[in-house]
Coordinates of C-alpha atoms in Angstrom, one line a residue:
M1 CA -13.8 25.7 -146.0
I2 CA -17.0 26.0 -148.1
S3 CA -16.5 26.9 -151.8
E4 CA -18.4 30.2 -151.5
H5 CA -15.8 31.7 -149.2
I6 CA -12.9 30.5 -151.3
K7 CA -14.5 31.9 -154.4
Y8 CA -14.8 35.3 -152.8
F9 CA -11.2 35.3 -151.5
K10 CA -9.9 34.4 -155.0
Q11 CA -11.8 37.3 -156.5
I12 CA -10.1 39.7 -154.1
I13 CA -6.5 38.6 -154.1
G14 CA -6.2 36.3 -157.2
E15 CA -6.4 32.5 -157.4
Q16 CA -2.6 32.1 -157.1
F17 CA -2.6 33.7 -153.6
C18 CA -5.3 31.6 -152.1
Y19 CA -4.0 28.3 -150.9
E20 CA -5.8 25.1 -149.9
D21 CA -3.2 22.5 -150.7
T22 CA -1.9 20.2 -148.0
D23 CA 1.7 21.3 -148.1
T24 CA 0.9 25.0 -147.7
L25 CA -1.6 24.3 -144.9
E26 CA 1.0 22.2 -143.2
N27 CA 3.7 24.9 -143.5
Y28 CA 1.4 27.5 -141.9
S29 CA 0.2 25.2 -139.1
Y30 CA 3.0 26.0 -136.7
D31 CA 5.3 28.8 -135.6
H32 CA 8.4 28.5 -133.3
T33 CA 6.3 27.6 -130.3
E34 CA 7.2 24.3 -128.7
N35 CA 5.9 21.3 -130.8
L36 CA 2.4 22.6 -131.5
K37 CA 0.5 22.3 -134.8
Y38 CA -3.0 23.4 -135.9
L39 CA -4.0 23.2 -139.6
P40 CA -5.7 26.4 -141.0
S41 CA -8.7 26.2 -143.3
V42 CA -7.0 28.3 -145.9
V43 CA -4.0 30.5 -146.3
L44 CA -4.4 34.0 -147.9
K45 CA -1.6 36.2 -149.1
P46 CA -3.1 39.7 -149.9
A47 CA -0.9 42.5 -151.3
S48 CA -2.4 45.6 -149.9
S49 CA -4.3 47.2 -147.0
Q50 CA -7.3 47.5 -149.2
E51 CA -7.4 43.7 -150.0
I52 CA -7.0 43.0 -146.3
S53 CA -9.8 45.3 -145.5
K54 CA -12.2 43.5 -147.9
I55 CA -11.1 40.1 -146.5
V56 CA -11.6 41.1 -142.9
Q57 CA -15.0 42.7 -143.6
Y58 CA -16.1 39.5 -145.3
C59 CA -14.8 37.3 -142.4
N60 CA -16.5 39.6 -139.9
H61 CA -19.8 39.3 -141.7
H62 CA -19.6 35.5 -141.9
N63 CA -18.0 35.0 -138.4
L64 CA -14.8 33.5 -139.8
S65 CA -11.8 33.5 -137.5
I66 CA -8.6 35.2 -138.8
V67 CA -5.1 34.7 -137.6
P68 CA -2.8 37.5 -139.0
R69 CA 0.7 36.0 -139.6
S70 CA 4.0 37.6 -140.0
A71 CA 7.1 35.5 -140.4
G72 CA 6.0 32.8 -137.9
T73 CA 9.0 33.3 -135.6
G74 CA 6.9 33.8 -132.5
Q75 CA 7.4 31.6 -129.4
M76 CA 4.0 32.0 -127.6
G77 CA 1.6 30.5 -130.2
G78 CA 0.4 33.9 -131.4
A79 CA 0.4 32.7 -135.1
L80 CA -1.2 29.3 -134.5
P81 CA -4.5 28.9 -136.4
I82 CA -6.5 27.2 -133.7
N83 CA -10.2 26.3 -134.6
K84 CA -9.3 26.0 -138.3
A85 CA -8.9 29.7 -138.6
V86 CA -8.1 31.6 -141.8
I87 CA -4.4 32.5 -142.0
L88 CA -3.9 36.0 -143.4
S89 CA -0.2 36.2 -144.3
L90 CA 1.4 39.7 -144.5
E91 CA 4.5 38.5 -146.5
R92 CA 3.5 40.3 -149.7
L93 CA 3.3 43.6 -147.9
N94 CA 7.0 44.0 -148.0
N95 CA 7.7 47.5 -149.3
I96 CA 9.8 50.2 -147.7
I97 CA 7.6 53.1 -148.7
S98 CA 9.8 56.0 -147.8
I99 CA 13.0 56.9 -145.8
D100 CA 12.7 60.5 -144.6
T101 CA 16.3 61.6 -143.8
L102 CA 15.1 65.1 -142.7
N103 CA 12.8 63.9 -140.0
F104 CA 14.5 60.6 -139.3
Q105 CA 11.5 58.5 -140.1
A106 CA 10.8 55.5 -142.3
T107 CA 7.4 54.3 -143.5
V108 CA 7.2 50.6 -144.0
E109 CA 4.7 47.9 -144.7
A110 CA 4.2 45.2 -142.1
G111 CA 5.9 42.4 -144.1
V112 CA 9.3 44.2 -144.3
I113 CA 12.0 42.0 -142.7
N114 CA 13.8 43.8 -139.9
L115 CA 17.3 43.2 -141.4
D116 CA 16.1 44.4 -144.8
L117 CA 15.1 47.8 -143.3
Q118 CA 18.5 48.0 -141.6
K119 CA 20.3 47.3 -144.9
A120 CA 18.2 50.0 -146.7
L121 CA 19.1 52.5 -144.0
E122 CA 22.9 51.8 -144.2
P123 CA 23.6 54.0 -147.3
Y124 CA 22.2 57.0 -145.4
G125 CA 24.3 56.3 -142.3
L126 CA 21.1 55.5 -140.3
F127 CA 19.7 52.5 -138.5
Y128 CA 16.5 51.2 -136.8
G129 CA 16.9 50.6 -133.0
P130 CA 15.0 47.4 -132.4
D131 CA 17.0 44.3 -133.5
P132 CA 15.5 41.0 -132.2
S133 CA 17.6 37.9 -132.5
S134 CA 15.3 36.8 -135.4
W135 CA 16.0 40.0 -137.3
G136 CA 17.1 38.1 -140.4
S137 CA 13.6 36.7 -140.8
S138 CA 11.1 38.4 -138.5
F139 CA 8.8 41.1 -140.0
I140 CA 8.4 44.6 -138.6
G141 CA 4.6 43.9 -138.3
G142 CA 5.4 40.8 -136.1
N143 CA 7.8 42.9 -134.0
I144 CA 5.1 45.4 -133.5
A145 CA 2.5 42.7 -132.7
T146 CA 4.6 41.4 -129.8
N147 CA 6.5 44.6 -128.9
A148 CA 9.7 42.8 -129.6
G149 CA 12.9 43.9 -127.9
G150 CA 16.3 42.8 -129.1
L151 CA 20.0 42.9 -128.4
K152 CA 20.2 46.7 -128.3
A153 CA 17.0 47.3 -126.3
V154 CA 18.9 48.3 -123.2
K155 CA 20.1 51.5 -125.0
Y156 CA 17.7 52.0 -127.8
G157 CA 14.5 50.6 -126.4
V158 CA 12.0 48.0 -127.4
T159 CA 9.8 48.3 -130.5
S160 CA 7.2 50.6 -128.8
A161 CA 9.9 53.2 -128.3
S162 CA 10.5 53.5 -132.1
V163 CA 6.9 53.5 -133.5
L164 CA 5.2 56.8 -134.2
N165 CA 2.1 55.9 -136.2
L166 CA 0.3 52.8 -137.5
E167 CA -2.1 51.9 -140.2
V168 CA -4.5 49.3 -138.9
V169 CA -7.3 47.3 -140.4
L170 CA -10.0 47.0 -137.7
P171 CA -12.0 43.8 -137.2
N172 CA -14.9 45.4 -139.1
G173 CA -12.7 46.1 -142.1
E174 CA -12.2 49.8 -141.6
I175 CA -8.7 51.3 -142.1
I176 CA -7.4 53.9 -139.6
W177 CA -4.2 55.6 -138.7
T178 CA -3.6 55.5 -135.0
G179 CA -1.6 58.7 -134.4
A180 CA 0.6 61.2 -136.1
N181 CA 4.1 61.3 -137.7
T182 CA 5.4 63.6 -135.0
L183 CA 7.9 63.0 -132.1
K184 CA 5.3 64.5 -129.7
N185 CA 1.6 63.7 -129.6
S186 CA -0.8 64.3 -126.7
T187 CA -3.9 64.2 -128.8
G188 CA -6.6 61.9 -127.5
Y189 CA -6.0 58.3 -126.3
N190 CA -2.8 56.7 -127.4
L191 CA -4.1 54.1 -129.9
T192 CA -0.7 53.5 -131.4
Q193 CA 0.6 52.0 -128.1
L194 CA -2.7 50.1 -127.7
F195 CA -2.1 48.2 -130.9
I196 CA 1.6 47.6 -130.2
G197 CA 1.8 44.2 -128.4
S198 CA -1.8 43.3 -129.1
E199 CA -0.7 40.3 -131.2
G200 CA -3.3 40.8 -133.9
T201 CA -6.2 40.4 -131.5
L202 CA -7.5 44.0 -131.9
G203 CA -6.7 44.6 -135.6
I204 CA -4.1 44.0 -138.3
V205 CA -1.1 46.4 -138.5
T206 CA -0.4 47.0 -142.2
K207 CA 1.9 50.0 -142.2
A208 CA 4.1 51.7 -139.7
V209 CA 6.0 55.0 -139.4
V210 CA 9.1 54.3 -137.3
K211 CA 11.8 56.5 -135.8
I212 CA 15.3 56.0 -137.2
L213 CA 18.7 57.1 -135.8
S214 CA 22.2 58.1 -136.9
K215 CA 24.3 54.9 -137.0
P216 CA 27.3 54.9 -134.6
K217 CA 30.5 54.9 -136.5
T218 CA 32.2 52.2 -134.4
D219 CA 31.6 49.7 -131.7
I220 CA 33.5 47.1 -129.6
T221 CA 32.4 43.9 -128.0
L222 CA 33.7 42.2 -124.9
L223 CA 33.1 38.5 -123.9
I224 CA 33.7 38.2 -120.2
P225 CA 33.9 34.6 -118.8
F226 CA 32.7 34.2 -115.1
H227 CA 33.5 31.3 -112.8
S228 CA 30.1 31.7 -111.2
L229 CA 26.7 32.2 -112.9
D230 CA 25.5 34.0 -109.8
D231 CA 28.5 36.5 -110.1
C232 CA 27.8 36.9 -113.8
A233 CA 24.2 38.0 -113.0
K234 CA 25.3 40.3 -110.2
A235 CA 27.9 42.0 -112.4
V236 CA 25.2 43.4 -114.6
A237 CA 24.0 45.8 -111.9
D238 CA 27.6 46.8 -111.2
V239 CA 28.2 47.9 -114.8
F240 CA 25.2 50.3 -114.6
K241 CA 26.2 51.5 -111.1
A242 CA 29.5 52.5 -112.6
G243 CA 27.6 55.0 -114.8
L244 CA 28.1 52.9 -118.0
Q245 CA 25.5 52.6 -120.8
P246 CA 26.2 49.6 -123.0
C247 CA 24.1 49.3 -126.2
S248 CA 24.0 45.5 -125.4
I249 CA 24.7 43.4 -122.4
E250 CA 23.7 39.8 -122.9
L251 CA 24.1 36.8 -120.6
M252 CA 24.8 33.2 -121.8
E253 CA 25.4 30.4 -119.4
R254 CA 27.9 27.7 -120.2
N255 CA 25.4 25.1 -121.4
A256 CA 24.0 27.5 -124.0
L257 CA 27.4 28.6 -125.3
E258 CA 28.6 24.9 -125.5
Q259 CA 25.6 23.9 -127.6
V260 CA 26.0 26.9 -129.9
K261 CA 29.7 26.3 -130.4
I262 CA 29.2 22.6 -131.3
F263 CA 26.4 23.4 -133.7
L264 CA 28.3 26.1 -135.5
K265 CA 31.6 24.1 -135.4
D266 CA 33.3 27.2 -134.0
N267 CA 36.2 26.7 -131.6
S268 CA 37.6 30.2 -131.9
I269 CA 36.1 31.2 -128.6
P270 CA 37.9 29.5 -125.7
L271 CA 35.6 27.9 -123.0
Q272 CA 37.5 27.0 -119.9
N273 CA 36.3 24.2 -117.6
N274 CA 35.9 26.5 -114.6
V275 CA 33.6 29.0 -116.5
E276 CA 29.9 28.9 -115.7
A277 CA 28.6 31.9 -117.7
H278 CA 29.5 34.8 -120.0
L279 CA 28.5 38.4 -120.3
L280 CA 28.6 39.8 -123.9
I281 CA 28.8 43.6 -123.7
C282 CA 28.9 46.0 -126.6
Y283 CA 29.6 49.7 -126.6
D284 CA 29.1 52.0 -129.6
G285 CA 30.2 55.5 -130.4
T286 CA 32.1 57.8 -132.7
T287 CA 35.7 56.6 -132.3
Q288 CA 37.6 53.7 -130.7
E289 CA 39.4 56.2 -128.6
E290 CA 36.1 57.3 -127.1
L291 CA 35.2 53.7 -126.2
M292 CA 38.5 52.6 -124.5
P293 CA 37.7 54.5 -121.2
L294 CA 34.3 52.6 -121.1
I295 CA 36.1 49.3 -121.5
E296 CA 38.5 50.2 -118.6
K297 CA 35.6 51.3 -116.4
T298 CA 33.8 48.0 -117.2
I299 CA 36.8 46.0 -116.2
T300 CA 37.1 48.0 -112.9
A301 CA 33.4 47.5 -112.2
I302 CA 33.7 43.7 -112.4
E303 CA 37.1 43.2 -110.9
Q304 CA 35.6 41.9 -107.6
Y305 CA 34.5 38.8 -109.4
S306 CA 36.4 35.7 -110.4
T307 CA 36.8 35.7 -114.2
E308 CA 39.0 34.4 -116.9
E309 CA 40.7 36.5 -119.6
I310 CA 38.4 38.9 -121.3
Y311 CA 38.0 38.4 -125.0
F312 CA 37.9 41.7 -127.1
A313 CA 36.3 41.8 -130.5
D314 CA 37.2 45.0 -132.3
N315 CA 37.1 43.8 -135.9
E316 CA 34.0 42.8 -137.9
T317 CA 34.9 39.1 -138.2
D318 CA 35.2 38.6 -134.5
K319 CA 32.2 40.7 -133.6
N320 CA 30.0 38.9 -136.1
R321 CA 31.1 35.6 -134.8
L322 CA 30.2 36.5 -131.2
W323 CA 26.8 38.0 -132.1
E324 CA 25.9 35.1 -134.4
M325 CA 26.4 32.8 -131.4
R326 CA 24.1 34.9 -129.3
R327 CA 21.4 35.2 -132.0
K328 CA 21.5 31.5 -132.8
A329 CA 21.1 30.4 -129.1
A330 CA 17.3 30.0 -129.0
E331 CA 17.2 28.0 -132.3
I332 CA 20.0 25.7 -131.4
V333 CA 19.1 24.8 -127.8
K334 CA 15.5 24.1 -129.1
L335 CA 16.9 21.7 -131.6
N336 CA 18.7 20.0 -128.7
G337 CA 15.5 19.3 -126.9
F338 CA 15.0 22.5 -124.9
T339 CA 11.6 23.1 -126.4
I340 CA 9.8 25.0 -123.6
E341 CA 10.9 28.7 -123.4
E342 CA 9.8 31.3 -120.9
D343 CA 10.4 35.0 -121.6
T344 CA 10.7 36.2 -118.1
V345 CA 11.6 39.7 -117.0
V346 CA 12.5 41.1 -113.5
P347 CA 14.2 44.3 -112.3
R348 CA 17.8 43.5 -113.3
S349 CA 19.0 43.6 -109.7
E350 CA 16.8 40.6 -109.0
M351 CA 18.2 38.5 -111.8
P352 CA 20.6 36.6 -109.5
K353 CA 17.7 35.5 -107.3
L354 CA 15.7 34.4 -110.4
I355 CA 18.6 32.3 -111.8
K356 CA 19.1 30.6 -108.4
F357 CA 15.3 29.9 -108.2
V358 CA 15.2 28.5 -111.7
R359 CA 18.0 26.0 -111.1
E360 CA 16.3 24.8 -107.9
L361 CA 13.0 24.5 -109.7
A362 CA 14.5 22.5 -112.5
K363 CA 16.0 20.1 -110.0
E364 CA 12.7 19.7 -108.3
Y365 CA 11.0 18.8 -111.5
N366 CA 13.7 16.6 -112.9
T367 CA 14.3 18.8 -116.0
Q368 CA 17.3 20.4 -117.6
V369 CA 17.4 24.1 -117.9
V370 CA 19.5 26.7 -119.8
C371 CA 19.4 30.5 -119.4
Y372 CA 20.4 33.3 -121.7
G373 CA 19.0 36.7 -122.6
H374 CA 19.0 40.4 -122.3
A375 CA 20.7 40.9 -119.0
G376 CA 20.8 44.6 -119.4
D377 CA 17.0 44.9 -119.0
G378 CA 16.4 41.9 -116.8
N379 CA 14.9 39.9 -119.6
L380 CA 16.0 36.3 -119.1
H381 CA 15.0 33.6 -121.5
I382 CA 14.7 30.3 -119.7
R383 CA 14.5 27.0 -121.7
F384 CA 13.5 23.7 -120.2
N385 CA 14.3 20.2 -121.5
H386 CA 12.0 17.7 -119.7
P387 CA 12.9 14.0 -120.3
E388 CA 9.3 13.1 -121.0
F389 CA 7.2 16.3 -121.8
K390 CA 8.3 18.6 -124.6
N391 CA 5.3 21.0 -124.5
S392 CA 4.0 23.2 -121.6
Y393 CA 0.6 23.9 -123.2
Q394 CA -2.1 22.0 -121.3
N395 CA 0.4 19.8 -119.5
P396 CA -0.5 19.7 -115.8
L397 CA 3.0 18.9 -114.5
I398 CA 4.8 21.6 -116.6
N399 CA 2.1 24.1 -115.8
D400 CA 2.5 23.5 -112.1
M401 CA 6.2 24.2 -112.5
L402 CA 5.6 27.3 -114.5
T403 CA 3.0 28.6 -112.0
K404 CA 5.6 28.4 -109.3
L405 CA 8.1 30.2 -111.6
F406 CA 5.7 33.0 -112.5
Q407 CA 4.5 33.5 -108.9
Y408 CA 8.1 33.9 -107.8
I409 CA 8.9 36.3 -110.7
Y410 CA 5.8 38.4 -109.7
S411 CA 7.1 38.5 -106.1
L412 CA 10.3 40.0 -107.4
G413 CA 8.4 42.8 -109.1
G414 CA 8.6 41.1 -112.5
T415 CA 6.2 39.8 -115.1
I416 CA 5.8 36.8 -117.4
S417 CA 6.8 38.2 -120.7
G418 CA 9.3 40.8 -121.7
E419 CA 9.2 40.7 -125.5
H420 CA 7.6 37.5 -126.8
G421 CA 4.0 38.3 -125.8
I422 CA 1.3 36.1 -124.4
G423 CA -0.2 34.4 -127.4
L424 CA -1.9 31.0 -126.7
I425 CA 0.3 29.3 -124.2
Q426 CA 0.8 32.1 -121.6
Q427 CA -2.9 33.1 -121.4
S428 CA -3.8 31.0 -118.5
F429 CA -1.1 32.6 -116.3
L430 CA -2.3 36.2 -116.7
P431 CA -4.2 36.1 -113.4
I432 CA -0.9 35.7 -111.6
V433 CA 0.2 39.2 -112.7
F434 CA -3.1 41.0 -113.3
S435 CA -6.0 41.6 -110.9
K436 CA -9.6 40.7 -112.0
S437 CA -10.3 44.5 -112.5
N438 CA -7.3 44.8 -114.8
L439 CA -8.3 41.7 -116.8
D440 CA -11.9 42.9 -117.1
I441 CA -10.7 46.2 -118.6
Q442 CA -8.6 44.4 -121.2
K443 CA -11.5 42.1 -122.0
K444 CA -13.8 45.2 -122.5
I445 CA -11.2 46.7 -124.9
K446 CA -11.1 43.5 -126.9
E447 CA -14.9 43.2 -127.0
A448 CA -15.4 46.9 -128.0
L449 CA -13.1 46.6 -131.0
D450 CA -13.8 42.9 -131.9
P451 CA -17.3 42.1 -130.7
K452 CA -17.5 38.9 -132.8
N453 CA -14.1 37.8 -131.6
I454 CA -12.8 37.0 -135.1
M455 CA -9.3 38.4 -134.7
N456 CA -6.9 35.8 -133.5
P457 CA -9.4 34.3 -131.0
G458 CA -8.0 32.3 -128.1
K459 CA -4.9 34.5 -127.8
V460 CA -3.9 37.0 -125.1
I461 CA -7.3 38.1 -124.0
D462 CA -10.3 36.0 -124.9
Y463 CA -14.0 36.1 -123.9

């Protein structure tokens, strides 16, 4: 990058927060997406909305591409600085500005880690609904950018259900608030929801007002081993047909759980030879006595299926062990070569069909596959381990396989991303799920807000 630009950035944020060294550029050249790397031209770490505004205004004037970056835990290439873009890291915007216990709201900066917000709410007996698997490292801003879900989304909703208002720096450098700090708002277009899930392509979220909730006083977790993966998927619908409302219902097939157990060196959870998959179900409430009838109804709902002994976790040690296994699944199977992950979502009653199709597809393309995910809302994460190709991006054979997968998902009434977003590597598949008219509308929105296409260009919707 030319020295004139660097000099300006240093004046705005300080020399120590403007990075051009090789190690830093390398560290910000990738996120959790496959095995892709793109070196940025510079890494900037501003500390306020006002500093970001000045940087964005300057970049807009000089046609410099910007990639807003949260914690870099994304899996669709949304934080990859293609075309030597400027990385604008939000990690210094990490303040919890206020916790309003009267109105059950919190105002946070975009760089606050999800788990840090949860810990700050604990003394008040409160919690924040969205809890993605990466909650120990992912930022609230990144969760908003991709509309992240999480393990409790089936009861408490994805990120969009918890956001009331956003402070956003627009591509021209202007700062706006998108809505109001009220539970109801029918005033004009819903700009708050427009920016949620836009992956930094329309502006940079710098602050958020989010809804918070009273924390349940107790919970209990069940691990149910099924002899059949198909039965495991079918049982999900039966749980809901029984009138039950778990806060979490997760699916892990045998391969995923085996890899996690080995990696964590944890043999406390038995894994019988005839088990193909597990459901991990959690109920929360006020008392254990209140939860026991729900456990009994769950057992009745699944009694038609062939299962092994159900494992009950009613103490913190056992519960933490089970949920650590689930949260670590993506990281561990990727380390074992399953680098290509698809974030598919279908109506949950169609999940058995999807799993069967995935297994047949993997066999056709000579690739290993492992499935896990948020069974309660039909959001199945599918990871492939091809013996030769480790990336899907711009790979004709893998893209052919994924095209068949996404076309089938669409035929089931589903779509190609439930919570990870589109980013770079899913962009070419959008015509499978959107009509030309739909895509044209989205392109016009992008062009209206970012006519010079400086904000995360090449991601989601491009022109």
